[in-house]
């Protein structure tokens, strides 16, 4: 049960707006209950039961699904004998002195060669410093935990083998619940920069990995691997994270971001709020997304100007749209239609998708800065999801251009090709 005072506090932070009509979809996502009524009690929000059921029916015989199925089962089987993961085993201690606080390093920050000790670090946009993936920080464990939990929960759903559910639950208990190993529900020390700052607003985006966990928990709802008391404690943990995102200095700064970070903030706080039973928070964020994100960040021609300035502009354009699509799905759970909303001058999710579709099959001609034009995962997901959102066979055709080279993606186990 979410405390009334907590809900009131969070609601005071997120701005209110006029509600819009809900998108008509089948099956129906019903607020914080998600798709439970249409999915045998499984409380998912982004993983639609009709999509998963379609894939489950095809999994044994559809050759196009075998690469993704093989990759998923290989990861799930490996996860049975590795882990669990925890924030308390990193080799560095956060500035707070509490090893239960998550800690990571900004991805594009490097030692300054002009300084004997390399401090303070300097930024190289788009160039990943491998130091961030070491045991000094928590990002590698967070990534591994979320990927393993997702693979295990999918393996449980598709095979019915309780071993997978039991192992996924073990990972979740260690990361979120056990007093000795749990993560505190904050990202105060996310994306720190050595010699500059012990944590930044940008670190909130590290929480994208937890979306996989929330959706995976829905698939685990039919298992007894987690008790009702443990499920309640998990809801409390995510409620506390929502409170931190809404009220902390770092959370507020991330909310104020005017690029992909702001879009991801809205999606993350909404997803976590729904899981925690805070429907009003998700509804409010989805409602204001039109005027606080789409209008200022989406150009009338469909481009995302803030992302086009990056050295990885193609990646960041699709990366931002993916989060916007997630929020549109969450919005449909709370009666807000973002899929079909459009400003007076044409700014919308639809126009942004059309802009990206203009480069389908010719991404190598993308005229903006991009360090790696061979990366097509983002294009594949945007076109695949867009085809379903607007019943668009042209987008389905665009997605098909990238299906073979992305055949191993777990996306293929959660989202089938569009079929009218």
mmCIF file of C-alpha atoms in Angstrom:
data_model
loop_
_atom_site.group_PDB
_atom_site.id
_atom_site.type_symbol
_atom_site.label_atom_id
_atom_site.label_comp_id
_atom_site.label_asym_id
_atom_site.label_seq_id
_atom_site.Cartn_x
_atom_site.Cartn_y
_atom_site.Cartn_z
ATOM 1 C CA UNK A 1 0.000 0.000 0.000
ATOM 2 C CA UNK A 2 1.484 3.377 -1.024
ATOM 3 C CA UNK A 3 1.410 5.932 1.790
ATOM 4 C CA UNK A 4 -1.011 8.824 1.020
ATOM 5 C CA UNK A 5 1.662 11.330 2.093
ATOM 6 C CA UNK A 6 4.157 9.860 -0.365
ATOM 7 C CA UNK A 7 1.686 9.941 -3.231
ATOM 8 C CA UNK A 8 0.735 13.539 -2.411
ATOM 9 C CA UNK A 9 4.383 14.553 -2.330
ATOM 10 C CA UNK A 10 5.136 13.034 -5.722
ATOM 11 C CA UNK A 11 1.973 14.427 -7.262
ATOM 12 C CA UNK A 12 2.921 17.897 -6.054
ATOM 13 C CA UNK A 13 6.141 17.641 -8.053
ATOM 14 C CA UNK A 14 4.819 16.390 -11.388
ATOM 15 C CA UNK A 15 2.786 19.026 -13.214
ATOM 16 C CA UNK A 16 -0.861 18.452 -13.996
ATOM 17 C CA UNK A 17 -2.435 18.835 -17.435
ATOM 18 C CA UNK A 18 -5.732 18.315 -19.231
ATOM 19 C CA UNK A 19 -6.468 14.618 -19.902
ATOM 20 C CA UNK A 20 -6.904 13.297 -23.420
ATOM 21 C CA UNK A 21 -8.781 10.345 -24.840
ATOM 22 C CA UNK A 22 -7.312 6.894 -24.379
ATOM 23 C CA UNK A 23 -5.903 4.972 -27.297
ATOM 24 C CA UNK A 24 -8.092 2.010 -28.202
ATOM 25 C CA UNK A 25 -5.976 -1.147 -28.062
ATOM 26 C CA UNK A 26 -6.604 -4.830 -27.506
ATOM 27 C CA UNK A 27 -5.875 -6.247 -25.040
ATOM 28 C CA UNK A 28 -6.416 -3.415 -22.571
ATOM 29 C CA UNK A 29 -3.783 -2.249 -20.100
ATOM 30 C CA UNK A 30 -5.585 -1.220 -16.919
ATOM 31 C CA UNK A 31 -3.487 1.172 -14.890
ATOM 32 C CA UNK A 32 -1.231 -0.372 -12.280
ATOM 33 C CA UNK A 33 -2.849 -3.757 -12.936
ATOM 34 C CA UNK A 34 -1.354 -3.638 -16.399
ATOM 35 C CA UNK A 35 -2.388 -6.513 -18.644
ATOM 36 C CA UNK A 36 -3.115 -8.850 -15.731
ATOM 37 C CA UNK A 37 -6.763 -9.436 -16.621
ATOM 38 C CA UNK A 38 -5.835 -10.482 -20.168
ATOM 39 C CA UNK A 39 -2.631 -12.304 -19.243
ATOM 40 C CA UNK A 40 -3.561 -14.860 -16.590
ATOM 41 C CA UNK A 41 -2.665 -12.482 -13.789
ATOM 42 C CA UNK A 42 0.686 -11.392 -15.212
ATOM 43 C CA UNK A 43 1.099 -7.691 -14.478
ATOM 44 C CA UNK A 44 3.114 -6.346 -17.431
ATOM 45 C CA UNK A 45 2.872 -2.859 -18.917
ATOM 46 C CA UNK A 46 5.067 -2.898 -22.035
ATOM 47 C CA UNK A 47 5.060 -6.614 -22.848
ATOM 48 C CA UNK A 48 1.669 -7.181 -24.427
ATOM 49 C CA UNK A 49 0.089 -10.611 -23.886
ATOM 50 C CA UNK A 50 -1.148 -10.982 -27.455
ATOM 51 C CA UNK A 51 2.369 -10.419 -28.765
ATOM 52 C CA UNK A 52 3.956 -12.872 -26.336
ATOM 53 C CA UNK A 53 1.257 -15.468 -26.908
ATOM 54 C CA UNK A 54 1.695 -15.201 -30.681
ATOM 55 C CA UNK A 55 5.431 -15.733 -30.354
ATOM 56 C CA UNK A 56 4.957 -18.623 -27.917
ATOM 57 C CA UNK A 57 2.715 -20.386 -30.414
ATOM 58 C CA UNK A 58 5.326 -19.984 -33.159
ATOM 59 C CA UNK A 59 8.496 -20.494 -31.167
ATOM 60 C CA UNK A 60 9.027 -24.177 -31.861
ATOM 61 C CA UNK A 61 8.442 -24.046 -35.615
ATOM 62 C CA UNK A 62 9.219 -20.528 -36.872
ATOM 63 C CA UNK A 63 12.785 -20.566 -38.202
ATOM 64 C CA UNK A 64 13.077 -16.790 -38.001
ATOM 65 C CA UNK A 65 12.674 -16.992 -34.209
ATOM 66 C CA UNK A 66 15.358 -19.585 -33.610
ATOM 67 C CA UNK A 67 18.351 -17.206 -33.314
ATOM 68 C CA UNK A 68 16.580 -15.179 -30.614
ATOM 69 C CA UNK A 69 15.273 -18.320 -28.905
ATOM 70 C CA UNK A 70 18.740 -19.893 -28.866
ATOM 71 C CA UNK A 71 20.359 -16.741 -27.507
ATOM 72 C CA UNK A 72 17.714 -16.340 -24.806
ATOM 73 C CA UNK A 73 17.902 -19.941 -23.607
ATOM 74 C CA UNK A 74 21.710 -19.891 -23.666
ATOM 75 C CA UNK A 75 21.729 -16.834 -21.427
ATOM 76 C CA UNK A 76 19.045 -18.245 -19.135
ATOM 77 C CA UNK A 77 20.851 -21.568 -18.787
ATOM 78 C CA UNK A 78 24.134 -19.800 -18.043
ATOM 79 C CA UNK A 79 22.354 -17.647 -15.460
ATOM 80 C CA UNK A 80 21.328 -20.776 -13.563
ATOM 81 C CA UNK A 81 24.955 -21.182 -12.480
ATOM 82 C CA UNK A 82 26.257 -17.599 -12.182
ATOM 83 C CA UNK A 83 25.528 -14.552 -10.080
ATOM 84 C CA UNK A 84 23.701 -13.309 -8.144
ATOM 85 C CA UNK A 85 24.753 -9.681 -8.421
ATOM 86 C CA UNK A 86 24.929 -6.938 -5.812
ATOM 87 C CA UNK A 87 25.986 -3.314 -5.432
ATOM 88 C CA UNK A 88 27.990 -4.021 -2.287
ATOM 89 C CA UNK A 89 30.877 -5.840 -3.987
ATOM 90 C CA UNK A 90 32.263 -2.924 -6.055
ATOM 91 C CA UNK A 91 35.880 -2.011 -5.312
ATOM 92 C CA UNK A 92 35.224 1.718 -4.880
ATOM 93 C CA UNK A 93 33.039 3.334 -2.245
ATOM 94 C CA UNK A 94 30.556 6.090 -3.166
ATOM 95 C CA UNK A 95 31.033 9.563 -1.714
ATOM 96 C CA UNK A 96 28.163 8.785 0.675
ATOM 97 C CA UNK A 97 30.266 6.070 2.295
ATOM 98 C CA UNK A 98 27.378 3.623 1.851
ATOM 99 C CA UNK A 99 28.228 0.694 -0.425
ATOM 100 C CA UNK A 100 24.505 0.025 -0.854
ATOM 101 C CA UNK A 101 24.346 3.180 -2.969
ATOM 102 C CA UNK A 102 24.605 2.500 -6.688
ATOM 103 C CA UNK A 103 27.669 4.028 -8.347
ATOM 104 C CA UNK A 104 28.686 4.358 -11.997
ATOM 105 C CA UNK A 105 30.949 6.540 -14.140
ATOM 106 C CA UNK A 106 29.960 8.786 -17.037
ATOM 107 C CA UNK A 107 30.483 6.819 -20.264
ATOM 108 C CA UNK A 108 32.235 9.514 -22.304
ATOM 109 C CA UNK A 109 34.708 10.801 -19.712
ATOM 110 C CA UNK A 110 38.442 10.042 -19.950
ATOM 111 C CA UNK A 111 41.617 10.852 -17.999
ATOM 112 C CA UNK A 112 43.092 14.184 -19.065
ATOM 113 C CA UNK A 113 46.462 13.360 -20.687
ATOM 114 C CA UNK A 114 47.683 16.848 -19.839
ATOM 115 C CA UNK A 115 47.440 16.110 -16.113
ATOM 116 C CA UNK A 116 49.848 13.787 -14.246
ATOM 117 C CA UNK A 117 47.006 12.010 -12.422
ATOM 118 C CA UNK A 118 44.494 12.398 -15.262
ATOM 119 C CA UNK A 119 42.189 14.536 -13.113
ATOM 120 C CA UNK A 120 39.760 16.026 -13.694
ATOM 121 C CA UNK A 121 38.461 13.758 -16.457
ATOM 122 C CA UNK A 122 37.582 15.318 -19.838
ATOM 123 C CA UNK A 123 34.664 14.511 -22.134
ATOM 124 C CA UNK A 124 34.855 12.785 -25.523
ATOM 125 C CA UNK A 125 31.283 12.587 -26.793
ATOM 126 C CA UNK A 126 30.361 9.186 -28.173
ATOM 127 C CA UNK A 127 33.605 7.482 -27.130
ATOM 128 C CA UNK A 128 33.060 4.947 -24.349
ATOM 129 C CA UNK A 129 35.686 4.693 -21.628
ATOM 130 C CA UNK A 130 35.993 0.973 -20.748
ATOM 131 C CA UNK A 131 36.844 1.931 -17.173
ATOM 132 C CA UNK A 132 33.131 2.368 -16.504
ATOM 133 C CA UNK A 133 32.593 -1.373 -17.065
ATOM 134 C CA UNK A 134 35.078 -2.500 -14.432
ATOM 135 C CA UNK A 135 34.367 -3.914 -10.976
ATOM 136 C CA UNK A 136 35.082 -0.489 -9.510
ATOM 137 C CA UNK A 137 31.499 0.454 -10.378
ATOM 138 C CA UNK A 138 28.030 -1.127 -10.413
ATOM 139 C CA UNK A 139 26.979 -0.682 -14.043
ATOM 140 C CA UNK A 140 28.264 -4.060 -15.203
ATOM 141 C CA UNK A 141 26.430 -5.886 -12.425
ATOM 142 C CA UNK A 142 23.246 -3.874 -13.020
ATOM 143 C CA UNK A 143 23.356 -4.701 -16.728
ATOM 144 C CA UNK A 144 24.088 -8.385 -16.084
ATOM 145 C CA UNK A 145 21.379 -8.668 -13.435
ATOM 146 C CA UNK A 146 18.703 -7.093 -15.617
ATOM 147 C CA UNK A 147 19.652 -9.080 -18.715
ATOM 148 C CA UNK A 148 19.756 -12.350 -16.772
ATOM 149 C CA UNK A 149 16.436 -11.668 -15.048
ATOM 150 C CA UNK A 150 14.851 -10.911 -18.410
ATOM 151 C CA UNK A 151 16.253 -14.052 -20.038
ATOM 152 C CA UNK A 152 15.212 -16.198 -17.081
ATOM 153 C CA UNK A 153 11.689 -14.799 -16.978
ATOM 154 C CA UNK A 154 11.241 -15.251 -20.726
ATOM 155 C CA UNK A 155 12.602 -18.793 -20.478
ATOM 156 C CA UNK A 156 10.123 -19.460 -17.680
ATOM 157 C CA UNK A 157 7.242 -18.067 -19.735
ATOM 158 C CA UNK A 158 8.100 -20.004 -22.872
ATOM 159 C CA UNK A 159 9.054 -23.329 -21.228
ATOM 160 C CA UNK A 160 7.169 -23.367 -17.917
ATOM 161 C CA UNK A 161 10.358 -24.588 -16.195
ATOM 162 C CA UNK A 162 10.263 -23.356 -12.595
ATOM 163 C CA UNK A 163 14.061 -23.452 -12.339
ATOM 164 C CA UNK A 164 14.183 -20.280 -14.386
ATOM 165 C CA UNK A 165 11.642 -18.479 -12.216
ATOM 166 C CA UNK A 166 13.405 -19.561 -9.029
ATOM 167 C CA UNK A 167 16.748 -18.247 -10.261
ATOM 168 C CA UNK A 168 15.272 -14.969 -11.473
ATOM 169 C CA UNK A 169 13.646 -14.499 -8.071
ATOM 170 C CA UNK A 170 16.971 -15.180 -6.345
ATOM 171 C CA UNK A 171 18.652 -12.431 -8.359
ATOM 172 C CA UNK A 172 15.824 -10.023 -7.542
ATOM 173 C CA UNK A 173 15.918 -10.775 -3.822
ATOM 174 C CA UNK A 174 19.668 -10.162 -3.610
ATOM 175 C CA UNK A 175 19.600 -6.914 -5.611
ATOM 176 C CA UNK A 176 16.486 -5.323 -4.107
ATOM 177 C CA UNK A 177 15.502 -6.983 -0.825
ATOM 178 C CA UNK A 178 18.212 -8.732 1.226
ATOM 179 C CA UNK A 179 19.472 -6.311 3.915
ATOM 180 C CA UNK A 180 23.091 -7.351 3.398
ATOM 181 C CA UNK A 181 23.151 -6.833 -0.367
ATOM 182 C CA UNK A 182 20.213 -4.624 -1.441
ATOM 183 C CA UNK A 183 20.604 -1.462 -3.479
ATOM 184 C CA UNK A 184 19.317 1.712 -1.888
ATOM 185 C CA UNK A 185 16.523 3.144 -4.084
ATOM 186 C CA UNK A 186 18.477 6.093 -5.472
ATOM 187 C CA UNK A 187 20.957 6.998 -8.198
ATOM 188 C CA UNK A 188 22.766 9.722 -6.275
ATOM 189 C CA UNK A 189 26.118 8.472 -7.519
ATOM 190 C CA UNK A 190 25.220 7.526 -11.073
ATOM 191 C CA UNK A 191 27.545 8.624 -13.903
ATOM 192 C CA UNK A 192 30.081 10.226 -11.599
ATOM 193 C CA UNK A 193 33.083 11.978 -13.182
ATOM 194 C CA UNK A 194 36.441 11.469 -11.437
ATOM 195 C CA UNK A 195 37.882 14.757 -10.288
ATOM 196 C CA UNK A 196 34.652 16.640 -11.019
ATOM 197 C CA UNK A 197 31.503 15.295 -9.350
ATOM 198 C CA UNK A 198 30.429 12.238 -7.328
ATOM 199 C CA UNK A 199 27.139 11.854 -9.188
ATOM 200 C CA UNK A 200 25.153 13.580 -11.930
ATOM 201 C CA UNK A 201 21.563 13.906 -13.072
ATOM 202 C CA UNK A 202 22.521 11.971 -16.184
ATOM 203 C CA UNK A 203 23.028 8.915 -13.987
ATOM 204 C CA UNK A 204 19.265 8.495 -13.612
ATOM 205 C CA UNK A 205 19.228 7.037 -17.120
ATOM 206 C CA UNK A 206 21.161 4.025 -15.814
ATOM 207 C CA UNK A 207 17.785 2.961 -14.380
ATOM 208 C CA UNK A 208 16.637 1.964 -17.875
ATOM 209 C CA UNK A 209 17.921 -1.511 -16.973
ATOM 210 C CA UNK A 210 15.252 -1.750 -14.282
ATOM 211 C CA UNK A 211 12.463 -1.583 -16.868
ATOM 212 C CA UNK A 212 13.422 -5.135 -17.890
ATOM 213 C CA UNK A 213 13.130 -6.168 -14.255
ATOM 214 C CA UNK A 214 9.670 -4.640 -13.827
ATOM 215 C CA UNK A 215 8.333 -6.356 -16.939
ATOM 216 C CA UNK A 216 10.034 -9.625 -15.978
ATOM 217 C CA UNK A 217 8.366 -9.487 -12.578
ATOM 218 C CA UNK A 218 5.075 -9.573 -14.437
ATOM 219 C CA UNK A 219 6.006 -12.849 -16.125
ATOM 220 C CA UNK A 220 6.972 -14.238 -12.721
ATOM 221 C CA UNK A 221 3.508 -13.498 -11.307
ATOM 222 C CA UNK A 222 2.358 -17.045 -12.113
ATOM 223 C CA UNK A 223 5.238 -18.534 -10.119
ATOM 224 C CA UNK A 224 5.536 -19.017 -6.357
ATOM 225 C CA UNK A 225 9.228 -18.076 -6.473
ATOM 226 C CA UNK A 226 8.379 -14.747 -4.841
ATOM 227 C CA UNK A 227 6.080 -14.517 -1.839
ATOM 228 C CA UNK A 228 3.338 -11.915 -1.535
ATOM 229 C CA UNK A 229 5.347 -10.202 1.178
ATOM 230 C CA UNK A 230 8.364 -10.009 -1.135
ATOM 231 C CA UNK A 231 6.237 -8.627 -3.961
ATOM 232 C CA UNK A 232 4.889 -5.959 -1.607
ATOM 233 C CA UNK A 233 8.440 -5.065 -0.568
ATOM 234 C CA UNK A 234 9.412 -4.719 -4.223
ATOM 235 C CA UNK A 235 6.503 -2.352 -4.811
ATOM 236 C CA UNK A 236 7.675 -0.331 -1.817
ATOM 237 C CA UNK A 237 11.226 -0.232 -3.214
ATOM 238 C CA UNK A 238 10.025 1.171 -6.527
ATOM 239 C CA UNK A 239 7.709 3.617 -4.755
ATOM 240 C CA UNK A 240 10.740 4.911 -2.866
ATOM 241 C CA UNK A 241 12.632 5.237 -6.152
ATOM 242 C CA UNK A 242 9.739 7.240 -7.619
ATOM 243 C CA UNK A 243 9.820 9.520 -4.568
ATOM 244 C CA UNK A 244 13.576 9.991 -4.994
ATOM 245 C CA UNK A 245 13.199 10.777 -8.700
ATOM 246 C CA UNK A 246 10.485 13.330 -7.979
ATOM 247 C CA UNK A 247 12.018 15.088 -4.977
ATOM 248 C CA UNK A 248 15.818 14.758 -4.994
ATOM 249 C CA UNK A 249 18.077 17.433 -6.458
ATOM 250 C CA UNK A 250 19.487 14.975 -8.987
ATOM 251 C CA UNK A 251 16.059 13.649 -9.953
ATOM 252 C CA UNK A 252 14.703 17.155 -10.458
ATOM 253 C CA UNK A 253 17.705 18.101 -12.573
ATOM 254 C CA UNK A 254 17.149 15.083 -14.800
ATOM 255 C CA UNK A 255 13.480 15.968 -15.133
ATOM 256 C CA UNK A 256 14.580 19.418 -16.373
ATOM 257 C CA UNK A 257 16.774 17.950 -19.133
ATOM 258 C CA UNK A 258 15.751 19.061 -22.623
ATOM 259 C CA UNK A 259 17.129 16.123 -24.596
ATOM 260 C CA UNK A 260 16.795 12.329 -24.475
ATOM 261 C CA UNK A 261 17.448 12.376 -20.723
ATOM 262 C CA UNK A 262 14.197 14.247 -20.101
ATOM 263 C CA UNK A 263 12.262 11.779 -22.253
ATOM 264 C CA UNK A 264 13.792 8.847 -20.396
ATOM 265 C CA UNK A 265 13.065 10.453 -17.047
ATOM 266 C CA UNK A 266 9.370 10.638 -17.912
ATOM 267 C CA UNK A 267 9.273 7.059 -19.124
ATOM 268 C CA UNK A 268 11.162 5.671 -16.125
ATOM 269 C CA UNK A 269 9.204 7.432 -13.407
ATOM 270 C CA UNK A 270 5.954 6.407 -15.115
ATOM 271 C CA UNK A 271 6.930 2.745 -15.445
ATOM 272 C CA UNK A 272 8.093 2.538 -11.847
ATOM 273 C CA UNK A 273 5.025 4.425 -10.620
ATOM 274 C CA UNK A 274 2.676 1.973 -12.322
ATOM 275 C CA UNK A 275 4.504 -0.969 -10.786
ATOM 276 C CA UNK A 276 4.263 0.695 -7.367
ATOM 277 C CA UNK A 277 0.522 1.334 -7.756
ATOM 278 C CA UNK A 278 0.854 5.093 -8.242
ATOM 279 C CA UNK A 279 -1.402 5.443 -11.281
ATOM 280 C CA UNK A 280 -1.921 9.194 -10.857
ATOM 281 C CA UNK A 281 1.799 9.858 -11.216
ATOM 282 C CA UNK A 282 2.013 7.921 -14.482
ATOM 283 C CA UNK A 283 -1.088 9.648 -15.841
ATOM 284 C CA UNK A 284 0.162 13.116 -14.968
ATOM 285 C CA UNK A 285 3.572 12.548 -16.526
ATOM 286 C CA UNK A 286 2.027 11.116 -19.703
ATOM 287 C CA UNK A 287 -0.380 14.040 -19.989
ATOM 288 C CA UNK A 288 2.303 16.700 -19.709
ATOM 289 C CA UNK A 289 4.644 14.831 -22.089
ATOM 290 C CA UNK A 290 2.902 16.531 -25.015
ATOM 291 C CA UNK A 291 3.832 20.059 -23.990
ATOM 292 C CA UNK A 292 7.029 19.426 -22.007
ATOM 293 C CA UNK A 293 8.716 16.980 -24.405
ATOM 294 C CA UNK A 294 7.050 16.694 -27.807
ATOM 295 C CA UNK A 295 6.516 20.416 -28.428
ATOM 296 C CA UNK A 296 10.017 21.614 -27.419
ATOM 297 C CA UNK A 297 12.054 18.569 -28.496
ATOM 298 C CA UNK A 298 10.351 17.302 -31.673
ATOM 299 C CA UNK A 299 10.657 19.549 -34.746
ATOM 300 C CA UNK A 300 7.713 19.932 -37.161
ATOM 301 C CA UNK A 301 9.674 17.959 -39.781
ATOM 302 C CA UNK A 302 9.945 15.034 -37.356
ATOM 303 C CA UNK A 303 13.605 15.438 -36.468
ATOM 304 C CA UNK A 304 14.926 15.651 -32.909
ATOM 305 C CA UNK A 305 17.248 18.681 -33.039
ATOM 306 C CA UNK A 306 18.900 18.057 -29.662
ATOM 307 C CA UNK A 307 19.894 14.548 -30.744
ATOM 308 C CA UNK A 308 21.120 15.592 -34.205
ATOM 309 C CA UNK A 309 23.947 17.567 -32.587
ATOM 310 C CA UNK A 310 25.463 14.421 -31.047
ATOM 311 C CA UNK A 311 28.356 12.461 -32.519
ATOM 312 C CA UNK A 312 25.997 9.462 -32.532
ATOM 313 C CA UNK A 313 22.930 11.292 -33.833
ATOM 314 C CA UNK A 314 21.309 8.306 -35.552
ATOM 315 C CA UNK A 315 21.628 6.218 -32.421
ATOM 316 C CA UNK A 316 20.306 8.970 -30.156
ATOM 317 C CA UNK A 317 17.369 9.723 -32.447
ATOM 318 C CA UNK A 318 16.108 6.137 -32.336
ATOM 319 C CA UNK A 319 17.113 5.791 -28.671
ATOM 320 C CA UNK A 320 14.932 8.776 -27.775
ATOM 321 C CA UNK A 321 12.004 7.549 -29.871
ATOM 322 C CA UNK A 322 12.171 4.155 -28.167
ATOM 323 C CA UNK A 323 11.640 5.793 -24.771
ATOM 324 C CA UNK A 324 8.837 7.951 -26.197
ATOM 325 C CA UNK A 325 7.165 4.793 -27.531
ATOM 326 C CA UNK A 326 7.470 3.187 -24.093
ATOM 327 C CA UNK A 327 5.764 6.183 -22.535
ATOM 328 C CA UNK A 328 3.043 6.078 -25.200
ATOM 329 C CA UNK A 329 2.362 2.472 -24.197
ATOM 330 C CA UNK A 330 2.335 3.431 -20.529
ATOM 331 C CA UNK A 331 0.047 6.326 -21.380
ATOM 332 C CA UNK A 332 -2.456 3.922 -22.888
ATOM 333 C CA UNK A 333 -2.570 2.191 -19.494
ATOM 334 C CA UNK A 334 -3.797 5.384 -17.819
ATOM 335 C CA UNK A 335 -6.071 6.885 -20.457
ATOM 336 C CA UNK A 336 -3.630 9.140 -22.312
ATOM 337 C CA UNK A 337 -3.191 8.833 -26.097
ATOM 338 C CA UNK A 338 0.297 9.947 -27.082
ATOM 339 C CA UNK A 339 0.437 7.807 -30.207
ATOM 340 C CA UNK A 340 -1.996 10.029 -32.095
ATOM 341 C CA UNK A 341 -1.468 13.411 -30.461
ATOM 342 C CA UNK A 342 -0.117 16.165 -32.702
ATOM 343 C CA UNK A 343 0.660 19.832 -32.103
ATOM 344 C CA UNK A 344 -0.810 22.533 -34.313
ATOM 345 C CA UNK A 345 2.409 22.665 -36.345
ATOM 346 C CA UNK A 346 2.760 18.897 -36.734
ATOM 347 C CA UNK A 347 5.048 17.797 -33.908
ATOM 348 C CA UNK A 348 4.242 14.207 -32.956
ATOM 349 C CA UNK A 349 5.550 10.689 -32.422
ATOM 350 C CA UNK A 350 4.128 9.843 -35.828
ATOM 351 C CA UNK A 351 6.002 12.586 -37.679
ATOM 352 C CA UNK A 352 9.228 11.662 -35.876
ATOM 353 C CA UNK A 353 8.798 8.058 -36.984
ATOM 354 C CA UNK A 354 8.095 9.153 -40.547
ATOM 355 C CA UNK A 355 11.286 11.225 -40.464
ATOM 356 C CA UNK A 356 13.314 8.165 -39.465
ATOM 357 C CA UNK A 357 11.519 6.019 -42.048
ATOM 358 C CA UNK A 358 12.813 8.360 -44.710
ATOM 359 C CA UNK A 359 16.238 6.802 -44.119
ATOM 360 C CA UNK A 360 15.101 3.172 -44.140
ATOM 361 C CA UNK A 361 17.499 1.123 -46.225
ATOM 362 C CA UNK A 362 19.878 4.027 -46.689
ATOM 363 C CA UNK A 363 21.095 4.736 -43.176
ATOM 364 C CA UNK A 364 24.623 4.905 -44.591
ATOM 365 C CA UNK A 365 23.562 8.207 -46.188
ATOM 366 C CA UNK A 366 22.411 9.715 -42.865
ATOM 367 C CA UNK A 367 23.623 13.335 -43.240
ATOM 368 C CA UNK A 368 24.202 14.085 -39.554
ATOM 369 C CA UNK A 369 27.145 13.131 -37.300
ATOM 370 C CA UNK A 370 27.237 9.386 -36.579
ATOM 371 C CA UNK A 371 30.251 7.370 -35.477
ATOM 372 C CA UNK A 372 28.680 4.014 -36.396
ATOM 373 C CA UNK A 373 26.173 3.868 -39.244
ATOM 374 C CA UNK A 374 26.189 0.051 -39.148
ATOM 375 C CA UNK A 375 24.132 -0.009 -35.935
ATOM 376 C CA UNK A 376 20.548 -0.786 -36.956
ATOM 377 C CA UNK A 377 18.942 -2.134 -33.786
ATOM 378 C CA UNK A 378 17.273 1.201 -33.061
ATOM 379 C CA UNK A 379 15.844 1.542 -36.557
ATOM 380 C CA UNK A 380 14.525 -2.017 -36.410
ATOM 381 C CA UNK A 381 12.742 -1.451 -33.110
ATOM 382 C CA UNK A 382 11.270 1.929 -34.072
ATOM 383 C CA UNK A 383 9.857 0.607 -37.348
ATOM 384 C CA UNK A 384 8.601 -2.637 -35.814
ATOM 385 C CA UNK A 385 6.815 -0.868 -32.978
ATOM 386 C CA UNK A 386 5.590 1.938 -35.198
ATOM 387 C CA UNK A 387 3.964 -0.575 -37.538
ATOM 388 C CA UNK A 388 1.892 -1.904 -34.636
ATOM 389 C CA UNK A 389 1.127 1.543 -33.228
ATOM 390 C CA UNK A 390 -0.384 2.879 -36.444
ATOM 391 C CA UNK A 391 -1.268 -0.328 -38.330
ATOM 392 C CA UNK A 392 1.271 0.745 -40.919
ATOM 393 C CA UNK A 393 2.375 -1.880 -43.422
ATOM 394 C CA UNK A 394 5.009 0.472 -44.858
ATOM 395 C CA UNK A 395 6.752 0.615 -41.499
ATOM 396 C CA UNK A 396 6.491 -3.170 -41.294
ATOM 397 C CA UNK A 397 8.288 -3.347 -44.644
ATOM 398 C CA UNK A 398 10.961 -0.975 -43.332
ATOM 399 C CA UNK A 399 11.419 -3.134 -40.228
ATOM 400 C CA UNK A 400 11.832 -6.237 -42.397
ATOM 401 C CA UNK A 401 14.948 -4.660 -43.935
ATOM 402 C CA UNK A 402 16.703 -5.079 -40.607
ATOM 403 C CA UNK A 403 15.200 -8.311 -39.296
ATOM 404 C CA UNK A 404 17.901 -10.727 -40.393
ATOM 405 C CA UNK A 405 20.814 -8.711 -39.052
ATOM 406 C CA UNK A 406 18.990 -8.305 -35.709
ATOM 407 C CA UNK A 407 17.682 -11.865 -35.535
ATOM 408 C CA UNK A 408 19.204 -12.603 -32.109
ATOM 409 C CA UNK A 409 17.603 -9.654 -30.340
ATOM 410 C CA UNK A 410 15.322 -10.461 -27.413
ATOM 411 C CA UNK A 411 12.941 -7.913 -28.966
ATOM 412 C CA UNK A 412 11.946 -10.677 -31.384
ATOM 413 C CA UNK A 413 10.628 -12.712 -28.435
ATOM 414 C CA UNK A 414 8.463 -9.840 -27.198
ATOM 415 C CA UNK A 415 7.260 -8.250 -30.419
ATOM 416 C CA UNK A 416 6.238 -10.205 -33.526
ATOM 417 C CA UNK A 417 6.313 -8.678 -37.028
ATOM 418 C CA UNK A 418 3.249 -6.588 -37.674
ATOM 419 C CA UNK A 419 0.345 -8.505 -39.198
ATOM 420 C CA UNK A 420 -2.874 -6.667 -40.214
#
